[in-house]
Amino acid sequence: MVQPANVEEVARLVGWCAEQRVPLVPLGGNTGLTGGSVPDDSGKAVVLSLARMNRIRAIDPINNTLTAEAGVVLATAQSAADEAGRLFPLSLAAQGSCTIGGNLSTNAGGTGVLRYGNARELCLGLEVVTARGEVWHGLRGLRKDNTGYDLRDLFIGSEGTLGVITAATLKLFPKPAAQVTALAALSSPHAALKLLELAQSMLGPALTGFELMSQMCLSLVARHFDDCTAPFDAPHPWCVLLESSDSQSEAHATERFDALMEQAFESGLIADALIAQSIAQSRKFWALRENISEAQAAEGKNIKHDISVPISSIGDFVAATDAALARQFPGVRMVVFGHLGDGNLHYNVSPPLGMNEDTFLAMQDDINALVHDAVAANSGSISAEHGIGVLRRDEMLRYKSPVELALMRTIKNAFDPLGIMNPGKLIG
Ligand code: ZN
Protein backbone atom coordinates (compact mmCIF):
# COMPACT_ATOMS: atom_id res chain seq x y z
CA MET A 1 0.00 0.00 0.00
CA VAL A 2 1.21 3.50 -0.83
CA GLN A 3 0.01 6.77 0.65
CA PRO A 4 0.94 9.74 -1.56
CA ALA A 5 0.64 13.22 -0.01
CA ASN A 6 -0.30 15.27 -3.08
CA VAL A 7 -1.54 15.05 -6.64
CA GLU A 8 1.98 15.12 -8.13
CA GLU A 9 2.94 12.04 -6.12
CA VAL A 10 -0.26 10.27 -7.20
CA ALA A 11 0.54 11.10 -10.84
CA ARG A 12 4.10 9.75 -10.55
CA LEU A 13 2.86 6.60 -8.89
CA VAL A 14 0.18 5.93 -11.52
CA GLY A 15 2.70 6.68 -14.28
CA TRP A 16 5.07 4.11 -12.80
CA CYS A 17 2.26 1.54 -12.51
CA ALA A 18 1.39 2.13 -16.19
CA GLU A 19 5.03 1.62 -17.22
CA GLN A 20 5.36 -1.54 -15.17
CA ARG A 21 1.79 -2.78 -15.95
CA VAL A 22 1.06 -3.01 -12.22
CA PRO A 23 -2.63 -2.98 -11.25
CA LEU A 24 -3.79 -0.18 -8.95
CA VAL A 25 -6.63 -0.24 -6.42
CA PRO A 26 -7.65 3.22 -5.09
CA LEU A 27 -8.75 3.21 -1.44
CA GLY A 28 -10.78 5.77 0.50
CA GLY A 29 -12.20 5.22 3.99
CA ASN A 30 -12.60 1.46 3.51
CA THR A 31 -16.34 1.54 4.22
CA GLY A 32 -17.61 0.30 0.83
CA LEU A 33 -20.20 -2.47 0.80
CA THR A 34 -19.42 -4.14 -2.54
CA GLY A 35 -15.66 -4.81 -2.32
CA GLY A 36 -14.71 -2.06 -4.78
CA SER A 37 -11.52 -1.14 -2.88
CA VAL A 38 -10.39 -4.68 -2.08
CA PRO A 39 -7.50 -6.03 -4.23
CA ASP A 40 -7.74 -9.52 -5.71
CA ASP A 41 -5.82 -12.53 -4.35
CA SER A 42 -2.91 -12.26 -6.80
CA GLY A 43 -0.80 -10.16 -4.41
CA LYS A 44 0.33 -8.06 -7.41
CA ALA A 45 -1.80 -4.94 -6.95
CA VAL A 46 -0.72 -1.65 -5.41
CA VAL A 47 -3.35 -0.26 -3.03
CA LEU A 48 -3.36 3.53 -3.39
CA SER A 49 -4.66 5.07 -0.16
CA LEU A 50 -5.73 8.72 -0.43
CA ALA A 51 -5.74 9.10 3.38
CA ARG A 52 -2.91 11.68 3.46
CA MET A 53 -4.62 13.90 0.89
CA ASN A 54 -6.96 15.28 3.54
CA ARG A 55 -6.91 19.05 3.14
CA ILE A 56 -9.87 21.35 2.59
CA ARG A 57 -8.34 23.49 -0.14
CA ALA A 58 -10.92 26.28 -0.32
CA ILE A 59 -14.38 27.43 0.74
CA ASP A 60 -16.23 30.07 -1.26
CA PRO A 61 -19.44 31.00 0.60
CA ILE A 62 -20.62 33.32 -2.20
CA ASN A 63 -20.17 30.67 -4.89
CA ASN A 64 -21.48 28.14 -2.34
CA THR A 65 -18.62 25.72 -2.97
CA LEU A 66 -16.08 23.78 -0.97
CA THR A 67 -12.99 22.22 -2.54
CA ALA A 68 -11.73 19.15 -0.69
CA GLU A 69 -9.05 16.57 -1.34
CA ALA A 70 -10.12 12.98 -1.84
CA GLY A 71 -9.02 11.79 1.61
CA VAL A 72 -11.14 14.32 3.54
CA VAL A 73 -13.53 12.44 5.80
CA LEU A 74 -17.17 13.26 4.98
CA ALA A 75 -17.90 14.48 8.53
CA THR A 76 -14.91 16.84 8.29
CA ALA A 77 -16.29 18.33 5.07
CA GLN A 78 -19.69 18.75 6.77
CA SER A 79 -18.07 20.56 9.74
CA ALA A 80 -15.97 22.81 7.49
CA ALA A 81 -19.14 23.85 5.63
CA ASP A 82 -20.94 24.39 8.94
CA GLU A 83 -18.16 26.63 10.24
CA ALA A 84 -18.52 28.73 7.09
CA GLY A 85 -22.26 29.08 7.78
CA ARG A 86 -23.24 26.64 5.04
CA LEU A 87 -24.58 23.10 4.69
CA PHE A 88 -22.88 20.24 2.85
CA PRO A 89 -25.84 17.87 2.76
CA LEU A 90 -24.36 14.47 1.86
CA SER A 91 -25.19 12.32 4.89
CA LEU A 92 -24.79 8.59 5.48
CA ALA A 93 -24.15 6.16 8.31
CA ALA A 94 -20.40 5.86 7.57
CA GLN A 95 -19.79 9.63 7.51
CA GLY A 96 -17.32 9.47 10.41
CA SER A 97 -14.86 7.43 8.33
CA CYS A 98 -15.87 7.42 4.64
CA THR A 99 -14.05 9.95 2.44
CA ILE A 100 -15.02 12.41 -0.30
CA GLY A 101 -13.05 10.45 -2.93
CA GLY A 102 -14.87 7.23 -2.04
CA ASN A 103 -18.22 9.03 -1.89
CA LEU A 104 -17.70 10.32 -5.43
CA SER A 105 -16.20 7.19 -6.94
CA THR A 106 -19.24 5.21 -5.72
CA ASN A 107 -21.74 8.07 -6.23
CA ALA A 108 -22.91 7.67 -2.63
CA GLY A 109 -26.52 8.33 -1.64
CA GLY A 110 -27.73 8.38 1.96
CA THR A 111 -30.53 10.18 3.75
CA GLY A 112 -30.40 13.64 2.15
CA VAL A 113 -30.89 12.61 -1.49
CA LEU A 114 -34.62 13.39 -1.44
CA ARG A 115 -33.92 17.12 -1.19
CA TYR A 116 -30.27 17.58 -2.25
CA GLY A 117 -29.43 14.72 -4.61
CA ASN A 118 -26.69 12.08 -4.44
CA ALA A 119 -22.91 12.63 -4.54
CA ARG A 120 -22.95 13.19 -8.33
CA GLU A 121 -25.48 15.97 -8.01
CA LEU A 122 -23.40 17.62 -5.27
CA CYS A 123 -20.18 17.77 -7.31
CA LEU A 124 -19.30 20.61 -9.68
CA GLY A 125 -15.70 19.78 -10.54
CA LEU A 126 -12.92 17.21 -10.15
CA GLU A 127 -9.18 16.87 -10.16
CA VAL A 128 -8.26 13.44 -11.50
CA VAL A 129 -5.07 11.51 -12.20
CA THR A 130 -5.66 9.60 -15.42
CA ALA A 131 -4.64 5.98 -15.99
CA ARG A 132 -1.60 7.30 -17.91
CA GLY A 133 -0.44 9.34 -14.93
CA GLU A 134 -1.51 12.74 -16.28
CA VAL A 135 -3.43 15.27 -14.19
CA TRP A 136 -6.82 16.56 -15.35
CA HIS A 137 -7.41 19.92 -13.65
CA GLY A 138 -11.20 20.00 -13.73
CA LEU A 139 -11.92 21.73 -10.40
CA ARG A 140 -14.55 24.04 -11.86
CA GLY A 141 -17.08 25.66 -9.57
CA LEU A 142 -19.58 26.26 -12.37
CA ARG A 143 -23.32 25.56 -12.29
CA LYS A 144 -23.46 25.88 -16.04
CA ASP A 145 -20.83 24.49 -18.40
CA ASN A 146 -22.00 23.03 -21.71
CA THR A 147 -18.66 22.42 -23.35
CA GLY A 148 -18.97 18.87 -24.57
CA TYR A 149 -18.69 15.43 -23.00
CA ASP A 150 -19.05 15.50 -19.23
CA LEU A 151 -15.82 13.87 -18.02
CA ARG A 152 -16.69 14.69 -14.40
CA ASP A 153 -19.81 12.56 -14.53
CA LEU A 154 -17.90 9.69 -16.14
CA PHE A 155 -15.37 9.59 -13.29
CA ILE A 156 -18.11 9.88 -10.64
CA GLY A 157 -19.49 6.40 -9.97
CA SER A 158 -16.70 4.68 -11.93
CA GLU A 159 -15.31 3.05 -8.75
CA GLY A 160 -11.69 3.78 -9.56
CA THR A 161 -11.79 1.94 -12.88
CA LEU A 162 -11.12 5.02 -15.08
CA GLY A 163 -8.71 7.14 -13.02
CA VAL A 164 -8.02 8.40 -9.49
CA ILE A 165 -10.11 11.27 -8.11
CA THR A 166 -7.73 13.42 -6.03
CA ALA A 167 -9.93 16.46 -5.22
CA ALA A 168 -13.42 17.79 -5.81
CA THR A 169 -15.34 21.06 -5.80
CA LEU A 170 -18.63 20.43 -4.01
CA LYS A 171 -21.91 22.32 -3.74
CA LEU A 172 -22.92 24.03 -0.51
CA PHE A 173 -26.38 25.15 0.57
CA PRO A 174 -27.87 27.62 3.05
CA LYS A 175 -27.92 26.21 6.57
CA PRO A 176 -31.49 25.56 7.75
CA ALA A 177 -32.60 27.52 10.85
CA ALA A 178 -34.10 24.37 12.38
CA GLN A 179 -34.40 20.65 11.73
CA VAL A 180 -37.37 18.82 13.21
CA THR A 181 -38.02 15.09 13.07
CA ALA A 182 -41.27 13.16 13.28
CA LEU A 183 -42.33 9.53 13.28
CA ALA A 184 -45.53 8.29 11.67
CA ALA A 185 -47.00 4.82 12.14
CA LEU A 186 -48.87 3.30 9.23
CA SER A 187 -50.18 0.08 7.74
CA SER A 188 -48.28 -0.40 4.46
CA PRO A 189 -45.74 1.03 2.00
CA HIS A 190 -48.75 2.06 -0.10
CA ALA A 191 -49.93 4.28 2.77
CA ALA A 192 -46.37 5.59 3.15
CA LEU A 193 -46.35 6.64 -0.52
CA LYS A 194 -49.57 8.60 -0.01
CA LEU A 195 -48.02 10.24 3.06
CA LEU A 196 -44.96 11.15 0.96
CA GLU A 197 -47.15 12.82 -1.63
CA LEU A 198 -49.04 14.75 1.07
CA ALA A 199 -45.82 15.75 2.87
CA GLN A 200 -44.25 16.99 -0.37
CA SER A 201 -47.30 19.04 -1.23
CA MET A 202 -47.60 20.56 2.27
CA LEU A 203 -43.91 21.04 3.15
CA GLY A 204 -42.38 21.53 -0.30
CA PRO A 205 -38.57 21.66 -0.27
CA ALA A 206 -38.56 21.73 3.56
CA LEU A 207 -39.09 17.96 3.48
CA THR A 208 -35.48 16.71 3.62
CA GLY A 209 -35.90 13.15 4.91
CA PHE A 210 -38.44 10.38 4.40
CA GLU A 211 -37.21 7.01 5.67
CA LEU A 212 -39.35 3.87 5.78
CA MET A 213 -38.85 1.11 8.38
CA SER A 214 -40.78 -2.12 8.87
CA GLN A 215 -41.83 -3.36 12.30
CA MET A 216 -39.23 -6.14 11.93
CA CYS A 217 -36.48 -3.46 11.73
CA LEU A 218 -37.76 -1.70 14.84
CA SER A 219 -37.98 -4.92 16.83
CA LEU A 220 -34.37 -5.83 15.88
CA VAL A 221 -33.13 -2.39 16.97
CA ALA A 222 -35.07 -2.66 20.27
CA ARG A 223 -33.57 -6.10 20.89
CA HIS A 224 -29.94 -5.22 20.20
CA PHE A 225 -29.67 -1.61 21.42
CA ASP A 226 -30.38 -0.18 24.85
CA ASP A 227 -32.92 2.59 24.98
CA CYS A 228 -33.95 2.14 21.34
CA THR A 229 -37.61 1.23 21.54
CA ALA A 230 -40.09 2.77 19.12
CA PRO A 231 -41.95 5.39 21.14
CA PHE A 232 -45.47 4.33 20.07
CA ASP A 233 -47.92 2.76 22.54
CA ALA A 234 -48.38 -0.28 20.31
CA PRO A 235 -46.39 -1.81 17.42
CA HIS A 236 -47.47 -0.88 13.89
CA PRO A 237 -46.58 -2.75 10.67
CA TRP A 238 -44.59 0.17 9.23
CA CYS A 239 -43.12 3.44 10.40
CA VAL A 240 -41.80 6.51 8.55
CA LEU A 241 -39.22 8.94 9.87
CA LEU A 242 -39.74 12.41 8.42
CA GLU A 243 -37.31 15.29 8.66
CA SER A 244 -38.14 18.90 7.95
CA SER A 245 -35.45 21.55 7.46
CA ASP A 246 -37.01 24.93 8.07
CA SER A 247 -35.60 28.28 6.98
CA GLN A 248 -37.48 30.16 9.75
CA SER A 249 -37.57 28.48 13.16
CA GLU A 250 -38.19 25.33 15.13
CA ALA A 251 -41.65 26.60 16.13
CA HIS A 252 -42.52 27.15 12.47
CA ALA A 253 -41.29 23.67 11.51
CA THR A 254 -43.26 22.05 14.34
CA GLU A 255 -46.39 23.97 13.38
CA ARG A 256 -46.18 22.75 9.79
CA PHE A 257 -45.53 19.15 10.93
CA ASP A 258 -48.60 19.40 13.20
CA ALA A 259 -50.75 20.48 10.26
CA LEU A 260 -49.35 17.67 8.08
CA MET A 261 -49.93 14.97 10.67
CA GLU A 262 -53.43 16.23 11.43
CA GLN A 263 -54.42 16.00 7.78
CA ALA A 264 -52.72 12.59 7.35
CA PHE A 265 -54.59 11.32 10.41
CA GLU A 266 -57.93 12.68 9.16
CA SER A 267 -57.44 11.06 5.74
CA GLY A 268 -56.75 7.73 7.43
CA LEU A 269 -53.15 7.52 6.12
CA ILE A 270 -51.48 7.16 9.51
CA ALA A 271 -52.43 5.41 12.75
CA ASP A 272 -50.22 7.47 15.06
CA ALA A 273 -47.60 10.23 14.91
CA LEU A 274 -45.00 11.82 17.16
CA ILE A 275 -43.14 15.06 16.56
CA ALA A 276 -39.78 15.37 18.33
CA GLN A 277 -39.88 18.06 21.03
CA SER A 278 -36.12 18.44 21.42
CA ILE A 279 -32.86 17.77 19.63
CA ALA A 280 -32.31 14.83 22.00
CA GLN A 281 -35.63 13.30 20.95
CA SER A 282 -34.80 13.92 17.27
CA ARG A 283 -31.54 12.02 17.79
CA LYS A 284 -33.47 9.15 19.36
CA PHE A 285 -35.77 8.96 16.35
CA TRP A 286 -32.79 8.94 13.98
CA ALA A 287 -31.06 6.27 16.11
CA LEU A 288 -33.95 3.90 15.34
CA ARG A 289 -33.18 4.26 11.65
CA GLU A 290 -29.39 4.39 11.85
CA ASN A 291 -28.99 1.32 14.06
CA ILE A 292 -30.92 -1.06 11.79
CA SER A 293 -27.91 -2.40 9.87
CA GLU A 294 -25.92 -3.07 13.03
CA ALA A 295 -28.90 -4.66 14.75
CA GLN A 296 -29.40 -6.96 11.78
CA ALA A 297 -25.72 -7.90 11.83
CA ALA A 298 -25.95 -8.64 15.59
CA GLU A 299 -28.91 -10.91 14.85
CA GLY A 300 -26.79 -12.99 12.46
CA LYS A 301 -25.93 -13.41 8.78
CA ASN A 302 -28.27 -11.83 6.28
CA ILE A 303 -28.58 -11.33 2.56
CA LYS A 304 -28.55 -7.68 1.52
CA HIS A 305 -30.09 -5.91 -1.45
CA ASP A 306 -29.78 -2.22 -2.30
CA ILE A 307 -32.51 -1.77 -4.85
CA SER A 308 -34.39 1.07 -6.46
CA VAL A 309 -37.60 1.09 -8.46
CA PRO A 310 -39.77 3.99 -9.62
CA ILE A 311 -41.23 5.50 -6.42
CA SER A 312 -44.75 4.77 -7.65
CA SER A 313 -43.95 1.02 -7.89
CA ILE A 314 -42.51 0.52 -4.40
CA GLY A 315 -45.74 -0.56 -2.69
CA ASP A 316 -46.50 -3.23 -5.28
CA PHE A 317 -42.85 -4.34 -5.41
CA VAL A 318 -42.66 -4.94 -1.64
CA ALA A 319 -46.02 -6.74 -1.47
CA ALA A 320 -45.28 -9.03 -4.43
CA THR A 321 -41.63 -9.76 -3.53
CA ASP A 322 -42.39 -10.41 0.15
CA ALA A 323 -45.07 -12.90 -0.93
CA ALA A 324 -42.84 -14.64 -3.49
CA LEU A 325 -39.97 -15.01 -0.97
CA ALA A 326 -42.35 -16.38 1.69
CA ARG A 327 -43.66 -18.95 -0.83
CA GLN A 328 -40.26 -20.16 -2.08
CA PHE A 329 -38.23 -19.81 1.12
CA PRO A 330 -40.70 -20.39 3.98
CA GLY A 331 -39.85 -18.64 7.23
CA VAL A 332 -37.34 -16.09 5.88
CA ARG A 333 -37.64 -12.73 7.64
CA MET A 334 -37.67 -9.57 5.55
CA VAL A 335 -35.83 -6.59 7.02
CA VAL A 336 -37.00 -3.75 4.79
CA PHE A 337 -36.02 -0.14 5.30
CA GLY A 338 -34.64 2.80 3.41
CA HIS A 339 -35.06 5.94 1.45
CA LEU A 340 -38.66 5.72 0.28
CA GLY A 341 -38.55 9.24 -1.10
CA ASP A 342 -35.80 8.10 -3.53
CA GLY A 343 -37.45 4.80 -4.47
CA ASN A 344 -34.46 3.10 -2.79
CA LEU A 345 -34.91 0.30 -0.26
CA HIS A 346 -32.47 -1.85 1.66
CA TYR A 347 -34.45 -4.99 1.06
CA ASN A 348 -32.57 -7.41 3.31
CA VAL A 349 -33.42 -10.99 4.13
CA SER A 350 -32.66 -12.74 7.44
CA PRO A 351 -32.82 -16.53 7.89
CA PRO A 352 -35.83 -18.34 9.37
CA LEU A 353 -35.52 -18.57 13.15
CA GLY A 354 -33.34 -21.54 14.09
CA MET A 355 -31.93 -22.13 10.58
CA ASN A 356 -28.21 -22.84 10.36
CA GLU A 357 -26.33 -19.94 8.73
CA ASP A 358 -24.60 -22.09 6.09
CA THR A 359 -27.91 -23.60 5.01
CA PHE A 360 -29.29 -20.09 4.67
CA LEU A 361 -26.29 -18.71 2.76
CA ALA A 362 -26.49 -21.64 0.33
CA MET A 363 -29.80 -20.09 -0.81
CA GLN A 364 -28.15 -16.72 -1.47
CA ASP A 365 -27.94 -16.95 -5.29
CA ASP A 366 -31.56 -18.06 -5.57
CA ILE A 367 -32.79 -15.34 -3.22
CA ASN A 368 -30.75 -12.70 -5.10
CA ALA A 369 -32.17 -13.90 -8.42
CA LEU A 370 -35.75 -13.73 -7.14
CA VAL A 371 -35.35 -10.22 -5.69
CA HIS A 372 -33.35 -8.82 -8.60
CA ASP A 373 -35.64 -10.33 -11.25
CA ALA A 374 -38.51 -8.56 -9.48
CA VAL A 375 -36.45 -5.34 -9.54
CA ALA A 376 -35.79 -5.78 -13.28
CA ALA A 377 -39.48 -6.48 -13.94
CA ASN A 378 -40.21 -3.12 -12.29
CA SER A 379 -37.58 -1.31 -14.43
CA GLY A 380 -35.44 -0.85 -11.32
CA SER A 381 -31.75 -1.02 -10.40
CA ILE A 382 -29.92 -3.78 -8.51
CA SER A 383 -27.57 -1.21 -6.96
CA ALA A 384 -29.13 2.10 -6.01
CA GLU A 385 -26.36 3.62 -3.88
CA HIS A 386 -23.72 1.02 -2.95
CA GLY A 387 -22.15 0.50 -6.38
CA ILE A 388 -21.14 -2.68 -8.22
CA GLY A 389 -17.61 -3.53 -7.00
CA VAL A 390 -17.08 -7.28 -7.20
CA LEU A 391 -20.22 -8.20 -5.28
CA ARG A 392 -22.72 -7.25 -8.02
CA ARG A 393 -20.49 -7.53 -11.10
CA ASP A 394 -21.82 -10.78 -12.51
CA GLU A 395 -25.38 -9.83 -11.68
CA MET A 396 -24.95 -6.50 -13.49
CA LEU A 397 -23.89 -8.42 -16.62
CA ARG A 398 -27.16 -10.32 -16.37
CA TYR A 399 -29.39 -7.25 -16.17
CA LYS A 400 -27.81 -4.64 -18.46
CA SER A 401 -28.36 -4.84 -22.22
CA PRO A 402 -25.51 -5.80 -24.59
CA VAL A 403 -25.66 -2.27 -26.04
CA GLU A 404 -25.18 -0.66 -22.62
CA LEU A 405 -22.39 -3.07 -21.64
CA ALA A 406 -20.56 -2.54 -24.94
CA LEU A 407 -20.66 1.26 -24.50
CA MET A 408 -19.35 0.89 -20.94
CA ARG A 409 -16.47 -1.33 -22.14
CA THR A 410 -15.62 1.18 -24.87
CA ILE A 411 -15.35 3.93 -22.25
CA LYS A 412 -13.24 1.72 -19.98
CA ASN A 413 -10.83 0.89 -22.81
CA ALA A 414 -10.56 4.53 -23.89
CA PHE A 415 -9.69 5.76 -20.39
CA ASP A 416 -7.61 2.79 -19.27
CA PRO A 417 -6.23 1.00 -22.34
CA LEU A 418 -3.68 -0.96 -20.25
CA GLY A 419 -6.36 -2.23 -17.87
CA ILE A 420 -4.43 -1.27 -14.72
CA MET A 421 -7.19 0.69 -12.96
CA ASN A 422 -8.95 -1.42 -10.32
CA PRO A 423 -9.13 -4.56 -12.49
CA GLY A 424 -11.92 -7.04 -11.81
CA LYS A 425 -14.28 -4.34 -10.55
CA LEU A 426 -17.42 -2.97 -12.17
CA ILE A 427 -16.87 -3.69 -15.88
CA GLY A 428 -13.12 -4.44 -15.89
ZN1 ZN B 1 -29.02 3.68 2.34
Tab-separated table of C-alpha atoms in Angstrom, residues 131-132 154 161-163 405-421 423 425 427-428:
chain	number	residue	atom	x	y	z
A	131	ALA	CA	-4.642	5.980	-15.989
A	132	ARG	CA	-1.597	7.303	-17.913
A	154	LEU	CA	-17.902	9.691	-16.136
A	161	THR	CA	-11.786	1.944	-12.882
A	162	LEU	CA	-11.119	5.017	-15.075
A	163	GLY	CA	-8.710	7.138	-13.015
A	405	LEU	CA	-22.387	-3.065	-21.642
A	406	ALA	CA	-20.562	-2.540	-24.940
A	407	LEU	CA	-20.660	1.258	-24.505
A	408	MET	CA	-19.351	0.886	-20.935
A	409	ARG	CA	-16.469	-1.330	-22.142
A	410	THR	CA	-15.624	1.180	-24.873
A	411	ILE	CA	-15.345	3.928	-22.247
A	412	LYS	CA	-13.238	1.719	-19.977
A	413	ASN	CA	-10.832	0.891	-22.815
A	414	ALA	CA	-10.555	4.531	-23.886
A	415	PHE	CA	-9.692	5.758	-20.386
A	416	ASP	CA	-7.606	2.788	-19.268
A	417	PRO	CA	-6.229	1.001	-22.339
A	418	LEU	CA	-3.682	-0.962	-20.246
A	419	GLY	CA	-6.364	-2.228	-17.866
A	420	ILE	CA	-4.434	-1.272	-14.718
A	421	MET	CA	-7.190	0.694	-12.959
A	423	PRO	CA	-9.133	-4.558	-12.491
A	425	LYS	CA	-14.280	-4.339	-10.551
A	427	ILE	CA	-16.875	-3.693	-15.878
A	428	GLY	CA	-13.116	-4.439	-15.887
